[in-house]
GROMACS .gro file of C-alpha atoms in nm:
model
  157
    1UNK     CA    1   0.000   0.000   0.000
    2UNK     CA    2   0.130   0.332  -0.078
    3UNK     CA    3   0.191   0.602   0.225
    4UNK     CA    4   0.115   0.943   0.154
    5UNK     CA    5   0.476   1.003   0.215
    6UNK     CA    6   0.617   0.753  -0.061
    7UNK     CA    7   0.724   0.839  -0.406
    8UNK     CA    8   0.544   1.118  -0.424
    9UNK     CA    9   0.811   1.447  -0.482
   10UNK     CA   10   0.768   1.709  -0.249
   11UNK     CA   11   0.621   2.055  -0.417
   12UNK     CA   12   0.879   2.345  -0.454
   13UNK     CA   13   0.774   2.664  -0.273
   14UNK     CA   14   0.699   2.973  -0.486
   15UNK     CA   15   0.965   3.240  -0.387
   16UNK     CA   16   0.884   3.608  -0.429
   17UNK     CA   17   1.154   3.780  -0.624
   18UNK     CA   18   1.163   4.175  -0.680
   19UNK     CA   19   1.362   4.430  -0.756
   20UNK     CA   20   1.387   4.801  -0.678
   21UNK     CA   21   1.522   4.887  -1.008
   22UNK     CA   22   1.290   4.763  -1.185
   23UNK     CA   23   0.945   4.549  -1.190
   24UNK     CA   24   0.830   4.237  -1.302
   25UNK     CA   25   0.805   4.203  -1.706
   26UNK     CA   26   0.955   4.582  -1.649
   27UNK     CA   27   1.221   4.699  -1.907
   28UNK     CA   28   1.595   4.630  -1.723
   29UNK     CA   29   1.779   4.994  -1.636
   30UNK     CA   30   2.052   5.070  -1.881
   31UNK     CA   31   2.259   5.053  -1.563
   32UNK     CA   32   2.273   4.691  -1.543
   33UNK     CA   33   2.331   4.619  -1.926
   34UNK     CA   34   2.661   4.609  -2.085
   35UNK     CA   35   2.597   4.910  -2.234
   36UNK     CA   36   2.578   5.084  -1.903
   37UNK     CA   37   2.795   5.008  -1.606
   38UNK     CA   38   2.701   4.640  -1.635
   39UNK     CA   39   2.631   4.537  -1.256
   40UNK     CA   40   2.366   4.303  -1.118
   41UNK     CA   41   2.084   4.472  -1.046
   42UNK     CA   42   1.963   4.414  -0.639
   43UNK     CA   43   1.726   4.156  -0.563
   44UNK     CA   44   1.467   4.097  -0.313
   45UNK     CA   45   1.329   3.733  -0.181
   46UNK     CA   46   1.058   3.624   0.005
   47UNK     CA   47   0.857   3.327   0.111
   48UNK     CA   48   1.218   3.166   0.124
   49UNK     CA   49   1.057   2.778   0.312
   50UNK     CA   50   1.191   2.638   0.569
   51UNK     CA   51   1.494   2.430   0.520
   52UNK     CA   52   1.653   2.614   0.308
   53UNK     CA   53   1.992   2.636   0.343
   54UNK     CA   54   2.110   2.880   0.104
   55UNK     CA   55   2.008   3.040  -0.259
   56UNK     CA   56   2.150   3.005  -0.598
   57UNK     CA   57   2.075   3.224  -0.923
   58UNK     CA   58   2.068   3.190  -1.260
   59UNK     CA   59   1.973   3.483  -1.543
   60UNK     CA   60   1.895   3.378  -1.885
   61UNK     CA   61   1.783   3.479  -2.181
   62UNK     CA   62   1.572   3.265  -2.423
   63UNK     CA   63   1.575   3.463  -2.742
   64UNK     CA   64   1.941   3.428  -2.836
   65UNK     CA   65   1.995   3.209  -3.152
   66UNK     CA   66   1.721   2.981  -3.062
   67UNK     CA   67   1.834   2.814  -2.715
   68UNK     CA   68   1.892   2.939  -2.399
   69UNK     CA   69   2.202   3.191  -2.303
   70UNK     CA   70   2.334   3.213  -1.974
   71UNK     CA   71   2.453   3.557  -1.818
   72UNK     CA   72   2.435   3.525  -1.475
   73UNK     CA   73   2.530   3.176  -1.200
   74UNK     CA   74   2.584   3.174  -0.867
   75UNK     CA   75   2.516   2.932  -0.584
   76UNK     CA   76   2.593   2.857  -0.243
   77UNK     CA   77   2.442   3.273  -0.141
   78UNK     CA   78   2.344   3.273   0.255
   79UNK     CA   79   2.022   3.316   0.359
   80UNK     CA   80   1.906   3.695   0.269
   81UNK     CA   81   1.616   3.867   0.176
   82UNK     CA   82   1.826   4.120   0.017
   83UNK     CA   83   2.093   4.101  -0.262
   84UNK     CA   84   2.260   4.388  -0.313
   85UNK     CA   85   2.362   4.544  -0.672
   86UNK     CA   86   2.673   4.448  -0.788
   87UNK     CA   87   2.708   4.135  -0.566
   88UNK     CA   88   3.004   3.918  -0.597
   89UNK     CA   89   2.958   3.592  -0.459
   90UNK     CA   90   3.288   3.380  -0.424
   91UNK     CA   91   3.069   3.097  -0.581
   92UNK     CA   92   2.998   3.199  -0.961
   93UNK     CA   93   2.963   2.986  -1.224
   94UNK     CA   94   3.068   3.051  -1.671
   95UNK     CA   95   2.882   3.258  -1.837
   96UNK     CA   96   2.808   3.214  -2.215
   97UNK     CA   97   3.013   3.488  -2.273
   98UNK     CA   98   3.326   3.343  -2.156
   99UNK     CA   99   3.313   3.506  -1.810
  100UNK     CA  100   3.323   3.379  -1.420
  101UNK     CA  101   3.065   3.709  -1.331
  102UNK     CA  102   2.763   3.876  -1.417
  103UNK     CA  103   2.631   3.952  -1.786
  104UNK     CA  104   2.430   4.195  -1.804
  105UNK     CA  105   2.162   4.218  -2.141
  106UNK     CA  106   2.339   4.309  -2.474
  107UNK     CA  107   2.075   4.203  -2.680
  108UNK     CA  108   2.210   4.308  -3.038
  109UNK     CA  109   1.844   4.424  -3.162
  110UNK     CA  110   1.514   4.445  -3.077
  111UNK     CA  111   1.345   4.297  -2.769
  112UNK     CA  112   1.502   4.059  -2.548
  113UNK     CA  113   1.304   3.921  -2.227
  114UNK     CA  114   1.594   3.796  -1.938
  115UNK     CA  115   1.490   3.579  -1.663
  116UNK     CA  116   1.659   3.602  -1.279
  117UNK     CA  117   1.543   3.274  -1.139
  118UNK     CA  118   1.600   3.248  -0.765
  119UNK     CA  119   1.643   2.895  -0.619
  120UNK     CA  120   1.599   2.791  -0.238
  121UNK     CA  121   1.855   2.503  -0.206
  122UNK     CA  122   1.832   2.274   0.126
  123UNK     CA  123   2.224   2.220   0.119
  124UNK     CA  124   2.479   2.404  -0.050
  125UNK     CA  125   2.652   2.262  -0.343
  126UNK     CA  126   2.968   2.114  -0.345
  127UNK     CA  127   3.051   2.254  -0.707
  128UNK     CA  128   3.378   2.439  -0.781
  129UNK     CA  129   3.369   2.832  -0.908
  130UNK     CA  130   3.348   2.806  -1.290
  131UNK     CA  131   3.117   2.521  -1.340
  132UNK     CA  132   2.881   2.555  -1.607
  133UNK     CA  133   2.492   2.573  -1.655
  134UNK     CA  134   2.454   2.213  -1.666
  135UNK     CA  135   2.668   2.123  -1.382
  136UNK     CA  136   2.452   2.397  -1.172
  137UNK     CA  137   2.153   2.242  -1.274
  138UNK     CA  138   2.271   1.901  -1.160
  139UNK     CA  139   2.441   1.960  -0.881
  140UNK     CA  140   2.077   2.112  -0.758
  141UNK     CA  141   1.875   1.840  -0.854
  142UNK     CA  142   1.693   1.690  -0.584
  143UNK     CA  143   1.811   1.981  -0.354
  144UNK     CA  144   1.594   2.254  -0.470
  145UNK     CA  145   1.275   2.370  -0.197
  146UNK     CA  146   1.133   2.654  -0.402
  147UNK     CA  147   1.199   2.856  -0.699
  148UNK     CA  148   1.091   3.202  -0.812
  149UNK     CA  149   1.172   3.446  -1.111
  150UNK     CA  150   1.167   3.804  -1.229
  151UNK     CA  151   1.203   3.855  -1.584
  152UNK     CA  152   1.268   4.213  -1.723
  153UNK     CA  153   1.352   4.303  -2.068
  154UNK     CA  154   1.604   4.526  -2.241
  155UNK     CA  155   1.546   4.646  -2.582
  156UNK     CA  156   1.847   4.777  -2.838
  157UNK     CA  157   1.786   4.968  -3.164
   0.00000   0.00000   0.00000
């Protein structure tokens, strides 16, 4: 007989993520594009469950050449409700633009939508700096208690 318990995976909790620089499905501030002073913009996170034992992060952007490009990976962030712009985590991960840091939008024309996904993490990651998208994504799996996003865009020309 099957417990309530057994093989059945546990929900993820819906994080709130904000920013004061801008709002959700709000265009991004020059500031925190490459062609401004290219800094991550500051973040705030609530609803972070229980558990959790630290955050990780992960901007995209899905309209570049048809797949997904990363600007933006960083794991193992204490607890906080606050991120501050320009935060520099030791813990950063390779950026599709051959980086350890953040990316901000350089979308060469026309609209471009960027997603900051937040990620509540019940242990932090044994991963070294540098790892790539797909080793962040499965060095999480399993691991992750809730998830939430803010997506801005940035439009050029």
């Amino acid at each position: 007989m099957l417990k309530l318990t057994d093989n059945i995976p546990k929900a993820e909790a819906v994080l709130k993520v904000t920013s004061p620089a801008f709002g959700d499905r709000c265009e991004i501030p020059v500031k925190f594009t490459s062609d401004g002073v290219n800094v991550s913009p500051p973040l705030r996170i609530k609803k972070i469950p229980n558990g959790a034992a630290c955050l990780a992060i992960i901007m995209d952007e899905m309209e570049a050449a048809a797949n997904r490009r990363i600007h933006w990976l960083v794991w193992n962030i204490p607890l906080t409700h606050h991120i501050n712009e320009h935060h520099i985590p030791d813990e950063q991960g390779m950026n599709d633009f051959g980086g350890i840091s953040y990316t901000g939008p350089c979308a060469p024309k026309g609209l471009h939508h960027y997603h900051i996904r937040v990620y509540a993490l019940d242990q932090r990651l044994a991963l070294a700096p540098g790892a790539n998208y797909r080793e962040l994504k499965q060095a999480m799996e399993g691991h992750v208690l809730g998830t939430g996003t803010l997506t801005g865009y940035y439009k050029k020309g």
